[in-house]
PDB file of C-alpha atoms in Angstrom:
ATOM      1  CA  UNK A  10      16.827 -13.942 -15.625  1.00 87.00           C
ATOM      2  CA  UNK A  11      13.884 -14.097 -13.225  1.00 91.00           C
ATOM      3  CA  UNK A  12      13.719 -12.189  -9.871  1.00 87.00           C
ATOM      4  CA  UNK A  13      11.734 -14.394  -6.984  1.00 88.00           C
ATOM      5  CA  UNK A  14      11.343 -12.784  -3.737  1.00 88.00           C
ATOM      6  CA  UNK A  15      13.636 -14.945  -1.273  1.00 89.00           C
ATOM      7  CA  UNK A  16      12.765 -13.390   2.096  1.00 92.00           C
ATOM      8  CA  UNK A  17      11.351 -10.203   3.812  1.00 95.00           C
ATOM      9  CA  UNK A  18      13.251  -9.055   6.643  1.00 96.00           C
ATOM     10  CA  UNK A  19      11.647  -6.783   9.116  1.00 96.00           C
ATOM     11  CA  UNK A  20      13.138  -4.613  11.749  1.00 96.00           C
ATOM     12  CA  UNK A  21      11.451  -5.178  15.250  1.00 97.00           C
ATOM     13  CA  UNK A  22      11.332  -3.567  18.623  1.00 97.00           C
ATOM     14  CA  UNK A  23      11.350  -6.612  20.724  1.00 97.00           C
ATOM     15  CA  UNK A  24      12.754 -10.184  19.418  1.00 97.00           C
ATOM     16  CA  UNK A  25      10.682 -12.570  22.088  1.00 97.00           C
ATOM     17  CA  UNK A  26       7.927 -10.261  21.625  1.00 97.00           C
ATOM     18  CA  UNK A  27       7.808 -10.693  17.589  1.00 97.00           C
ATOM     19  CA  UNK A  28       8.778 -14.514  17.654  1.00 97.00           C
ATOM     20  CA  UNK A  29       5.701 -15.439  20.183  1.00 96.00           C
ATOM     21  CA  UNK A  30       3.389 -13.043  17.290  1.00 98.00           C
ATOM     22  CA  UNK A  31       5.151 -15.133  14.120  1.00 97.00           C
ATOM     23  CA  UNK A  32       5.731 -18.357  15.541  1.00 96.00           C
ATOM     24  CA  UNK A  33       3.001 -18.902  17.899  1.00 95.00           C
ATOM     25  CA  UNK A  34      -0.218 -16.987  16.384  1.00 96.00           C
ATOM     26  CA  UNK A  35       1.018 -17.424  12.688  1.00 96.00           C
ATOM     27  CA  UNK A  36       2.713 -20.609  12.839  1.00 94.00           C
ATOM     28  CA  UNK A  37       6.173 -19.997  11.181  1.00 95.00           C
ATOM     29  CA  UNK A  38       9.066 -22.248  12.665  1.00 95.00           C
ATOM     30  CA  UNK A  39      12.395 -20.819  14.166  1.00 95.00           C
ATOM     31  CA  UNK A  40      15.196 -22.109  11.328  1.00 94.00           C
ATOM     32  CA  UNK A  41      17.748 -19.865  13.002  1.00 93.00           C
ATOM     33  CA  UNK A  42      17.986 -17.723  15.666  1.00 95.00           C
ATOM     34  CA  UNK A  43      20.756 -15.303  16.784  1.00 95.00           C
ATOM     35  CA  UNK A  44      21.353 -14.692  20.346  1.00 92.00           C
ATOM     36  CA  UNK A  45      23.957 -11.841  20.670  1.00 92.00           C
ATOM     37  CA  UNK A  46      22.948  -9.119  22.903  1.00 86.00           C
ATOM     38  CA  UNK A  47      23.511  -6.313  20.208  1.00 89.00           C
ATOM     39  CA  UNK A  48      22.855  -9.045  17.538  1.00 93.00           C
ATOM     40  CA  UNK A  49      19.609 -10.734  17.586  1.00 97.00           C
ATOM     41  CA  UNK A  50      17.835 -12.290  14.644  1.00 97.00           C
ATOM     42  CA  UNK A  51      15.679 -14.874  13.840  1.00 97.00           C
ATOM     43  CA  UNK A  52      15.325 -16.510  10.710  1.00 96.00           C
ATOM     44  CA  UNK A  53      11.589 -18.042  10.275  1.00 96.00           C
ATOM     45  CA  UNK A  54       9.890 -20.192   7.578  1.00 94.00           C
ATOM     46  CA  UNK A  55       7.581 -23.046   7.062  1.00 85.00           C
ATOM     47  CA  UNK A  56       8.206 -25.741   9.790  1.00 74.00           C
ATOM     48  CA  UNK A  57       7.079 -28.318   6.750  1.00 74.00           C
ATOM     49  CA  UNK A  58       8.558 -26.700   4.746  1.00 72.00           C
ATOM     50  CA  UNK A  59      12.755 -27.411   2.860  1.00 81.00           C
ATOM     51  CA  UNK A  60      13.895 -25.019   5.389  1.00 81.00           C
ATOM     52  CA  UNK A  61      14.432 -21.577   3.381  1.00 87.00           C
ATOM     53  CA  UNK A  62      13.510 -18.452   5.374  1.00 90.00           C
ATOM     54  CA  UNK A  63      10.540 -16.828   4.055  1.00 93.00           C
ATOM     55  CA  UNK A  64      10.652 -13.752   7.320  1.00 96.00           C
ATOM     56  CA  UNK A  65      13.779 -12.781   8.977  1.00 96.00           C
ATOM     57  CA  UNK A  66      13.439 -10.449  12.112  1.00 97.00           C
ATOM     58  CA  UNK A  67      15.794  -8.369  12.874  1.00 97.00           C
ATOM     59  CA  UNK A  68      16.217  -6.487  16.064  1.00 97.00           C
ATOM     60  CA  UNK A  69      17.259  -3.184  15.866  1.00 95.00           C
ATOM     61  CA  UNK A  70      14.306  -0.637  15.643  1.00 94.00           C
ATOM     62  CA  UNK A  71      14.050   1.660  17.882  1.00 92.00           C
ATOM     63  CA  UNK A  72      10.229   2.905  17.593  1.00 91.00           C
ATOM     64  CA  UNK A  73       6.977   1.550  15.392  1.00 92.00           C
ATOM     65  CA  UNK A  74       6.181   1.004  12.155  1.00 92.00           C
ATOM     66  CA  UNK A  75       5.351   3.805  10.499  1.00 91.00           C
ATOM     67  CA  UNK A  76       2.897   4.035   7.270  1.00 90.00           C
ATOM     68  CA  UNK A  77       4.104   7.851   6.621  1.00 90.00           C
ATOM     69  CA  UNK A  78       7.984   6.605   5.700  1.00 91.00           C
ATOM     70  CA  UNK A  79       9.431   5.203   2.765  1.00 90.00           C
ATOM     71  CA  UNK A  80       9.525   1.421   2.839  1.00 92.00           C
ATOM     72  CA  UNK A  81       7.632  -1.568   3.327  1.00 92.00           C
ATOM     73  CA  UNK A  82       3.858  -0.968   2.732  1.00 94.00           C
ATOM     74  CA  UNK A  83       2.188  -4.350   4.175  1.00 95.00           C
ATOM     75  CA  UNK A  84       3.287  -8.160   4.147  1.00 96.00           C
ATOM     76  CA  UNK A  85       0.692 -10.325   2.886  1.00 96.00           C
ATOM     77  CA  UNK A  86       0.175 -13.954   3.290  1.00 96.00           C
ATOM     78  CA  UNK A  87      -1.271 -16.320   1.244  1.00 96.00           C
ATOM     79  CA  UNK A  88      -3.501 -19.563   2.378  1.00 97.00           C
ATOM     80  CA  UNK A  89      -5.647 -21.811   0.196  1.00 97.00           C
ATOM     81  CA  UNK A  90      -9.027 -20.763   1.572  1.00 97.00           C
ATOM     82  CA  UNK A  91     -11.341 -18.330   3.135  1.00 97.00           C
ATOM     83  CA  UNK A  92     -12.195 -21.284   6.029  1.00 97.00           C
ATOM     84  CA  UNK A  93      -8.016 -20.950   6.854  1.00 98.00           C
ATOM     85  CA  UNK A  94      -8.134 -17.124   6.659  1.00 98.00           C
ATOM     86  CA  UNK A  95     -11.010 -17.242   9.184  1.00 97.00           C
ATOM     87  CA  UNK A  96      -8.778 -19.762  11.323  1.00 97.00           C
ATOM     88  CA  UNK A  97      -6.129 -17.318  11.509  1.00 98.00           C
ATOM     89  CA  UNK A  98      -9.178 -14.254  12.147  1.00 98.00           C
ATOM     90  CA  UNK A  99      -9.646 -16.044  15.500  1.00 98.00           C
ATOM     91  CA  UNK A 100      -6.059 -16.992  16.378  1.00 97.00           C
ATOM     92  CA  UNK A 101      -4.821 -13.391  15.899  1.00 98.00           C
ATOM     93  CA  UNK A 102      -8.431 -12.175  17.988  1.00 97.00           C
ATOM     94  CA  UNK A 103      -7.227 -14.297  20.968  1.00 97.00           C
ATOM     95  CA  UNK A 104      -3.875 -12.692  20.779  1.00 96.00           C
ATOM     96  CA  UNK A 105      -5.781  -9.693  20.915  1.00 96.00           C
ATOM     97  CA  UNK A 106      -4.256  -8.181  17.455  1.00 96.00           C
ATOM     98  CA  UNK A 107      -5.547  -4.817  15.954  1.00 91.00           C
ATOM     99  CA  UNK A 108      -7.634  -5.219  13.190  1.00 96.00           C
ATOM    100  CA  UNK A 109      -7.893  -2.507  10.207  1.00 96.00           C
ATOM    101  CA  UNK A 110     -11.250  -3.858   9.032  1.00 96.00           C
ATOM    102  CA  UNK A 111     -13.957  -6.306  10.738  1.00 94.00           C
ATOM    103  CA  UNK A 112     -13.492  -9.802   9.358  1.00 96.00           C
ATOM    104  CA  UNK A 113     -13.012 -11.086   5.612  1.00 98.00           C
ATOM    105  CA  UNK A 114     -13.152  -8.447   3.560  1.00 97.00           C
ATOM    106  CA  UNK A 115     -12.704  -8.728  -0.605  1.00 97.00           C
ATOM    107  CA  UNK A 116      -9.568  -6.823  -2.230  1.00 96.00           C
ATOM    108  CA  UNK A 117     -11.687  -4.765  -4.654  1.00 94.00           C
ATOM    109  CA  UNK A 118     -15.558  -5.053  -5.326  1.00 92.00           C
ATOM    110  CA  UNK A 119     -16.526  -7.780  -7.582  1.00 91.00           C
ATOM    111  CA  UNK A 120     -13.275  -9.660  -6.311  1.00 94.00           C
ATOM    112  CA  UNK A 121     -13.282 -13.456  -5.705  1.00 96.00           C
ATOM    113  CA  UNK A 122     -10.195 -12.702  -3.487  1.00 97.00           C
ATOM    114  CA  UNK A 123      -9.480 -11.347  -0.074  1.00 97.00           C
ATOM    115  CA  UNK A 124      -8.609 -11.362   3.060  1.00 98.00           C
ATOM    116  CA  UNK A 125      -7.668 -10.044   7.046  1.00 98.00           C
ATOM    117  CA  UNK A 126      -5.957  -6.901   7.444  1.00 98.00           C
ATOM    118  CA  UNK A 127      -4.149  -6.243  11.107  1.00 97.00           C
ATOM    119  CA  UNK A 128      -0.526  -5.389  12.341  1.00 97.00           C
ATOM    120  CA  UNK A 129       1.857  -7.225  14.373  1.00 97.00           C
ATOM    121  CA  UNK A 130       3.067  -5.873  17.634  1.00 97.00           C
ATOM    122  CA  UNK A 131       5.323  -3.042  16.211  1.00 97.00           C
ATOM    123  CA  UNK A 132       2.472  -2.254  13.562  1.00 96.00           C
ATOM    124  CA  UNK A 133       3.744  -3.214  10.589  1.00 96.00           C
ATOM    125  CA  UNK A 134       0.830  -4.017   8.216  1.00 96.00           C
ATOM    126  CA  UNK A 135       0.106  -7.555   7.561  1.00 97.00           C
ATOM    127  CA  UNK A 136      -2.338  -9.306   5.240  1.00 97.00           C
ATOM    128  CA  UNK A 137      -3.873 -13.470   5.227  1.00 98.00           C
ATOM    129  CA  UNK A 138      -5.648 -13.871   1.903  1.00 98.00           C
ATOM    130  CA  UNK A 139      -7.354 -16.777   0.029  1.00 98.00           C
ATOM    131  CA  UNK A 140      -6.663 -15.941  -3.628  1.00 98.00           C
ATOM    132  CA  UNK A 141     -10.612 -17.249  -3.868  1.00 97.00           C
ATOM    133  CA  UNK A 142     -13.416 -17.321  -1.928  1.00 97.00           C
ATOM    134  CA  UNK A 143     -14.387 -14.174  -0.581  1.00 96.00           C
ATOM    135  CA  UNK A 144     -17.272 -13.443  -2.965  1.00 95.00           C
ATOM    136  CA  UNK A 145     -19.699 -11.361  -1.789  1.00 93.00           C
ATOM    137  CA  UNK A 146     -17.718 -10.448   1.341  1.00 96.00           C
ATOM    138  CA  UNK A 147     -18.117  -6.563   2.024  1.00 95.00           C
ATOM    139  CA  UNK A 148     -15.314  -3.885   0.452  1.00 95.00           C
ATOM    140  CA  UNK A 149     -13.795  -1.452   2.643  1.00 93.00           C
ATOM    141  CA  UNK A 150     -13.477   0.990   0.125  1.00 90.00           C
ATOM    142  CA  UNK A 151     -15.416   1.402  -3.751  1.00 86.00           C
ATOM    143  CA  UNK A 152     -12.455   3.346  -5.495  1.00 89.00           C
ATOM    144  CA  UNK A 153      -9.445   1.493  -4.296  1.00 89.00           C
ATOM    145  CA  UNK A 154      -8.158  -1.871  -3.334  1.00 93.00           C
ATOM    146  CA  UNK A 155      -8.563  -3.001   0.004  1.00 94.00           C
ATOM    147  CA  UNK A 156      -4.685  -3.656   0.700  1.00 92.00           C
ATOM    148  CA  UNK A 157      -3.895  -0.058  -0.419  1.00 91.00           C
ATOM    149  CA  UNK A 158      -4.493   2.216   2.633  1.00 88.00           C
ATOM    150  CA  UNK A 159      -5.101   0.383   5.680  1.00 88.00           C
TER     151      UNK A 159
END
């Protein structure tokens, strides 16, 4: 038996907010949405895609991420290049999205791999990596991966 990761669900603040953030900077598509006042959701995956979520929103949080709690540390996406990571770089910049570090950075000197490092509108940490690449691109930090304490 083989565990696969079928879908993250994050809590949000705002519903609209969050869907304009994952559907309109970072492209997912809207399989399912739930419009309850007390009850709304929204299911989100690849609009190419054989439409499985891959995010679920869920909204029922009442304040902002928060790195000093138990729980989910960062989300990171994966893309097939450092030109599509730097795509996304100035998609999320016109959105006017917080950076943790300034442009590609590697995960861990001497790595082929890395990424962009930001948060959506309730914080939450997100990731876009190219798992190659990103030689030679500068390292936040020498003694521990990049991901790790954004």
């Amino acid at each position: 038996m083989t565990l696969r990761t079928g879908h993250i669900g994050l809590n949000v603040t705002d519903l609209d907010r969050s869907l304009a953030f994952y559907r309109d900077v970072l492209g997912f598509g809207v399989i399912a949405e739930g419009k309850e006042e007390e009850r709304r959701y929204a299911f989100l995956g690849s609009l190419a895609g054989d439409g499985r979520p891959v995010l679920t929103l869920w909204q029922q949080a009442q304040g902002s991420y928060d790195k000093a709690h138990a729980g989910l540390h960062h989300l990171a996406l994966e893309v097939d290049s450092v030109d599509q990571v730097r795509e996304y770089e100035t998609a999320l910049r016109d959105y006017g999205v917080d950076f943790a570090y300034e442009g590609v950075v590697a995960h861990r000197e001497g790595s082929v791999s890395g990424g962009i490092f930001f948060h959506d509108p309730d914080g939450t940490r997100l990731e876009v990596y190219a798992p190659s690449g990103a030689e030679g691109a500068p390292v936040p930090s020498a003694t521990a991966p990049t991901c790790g304490f954004f």
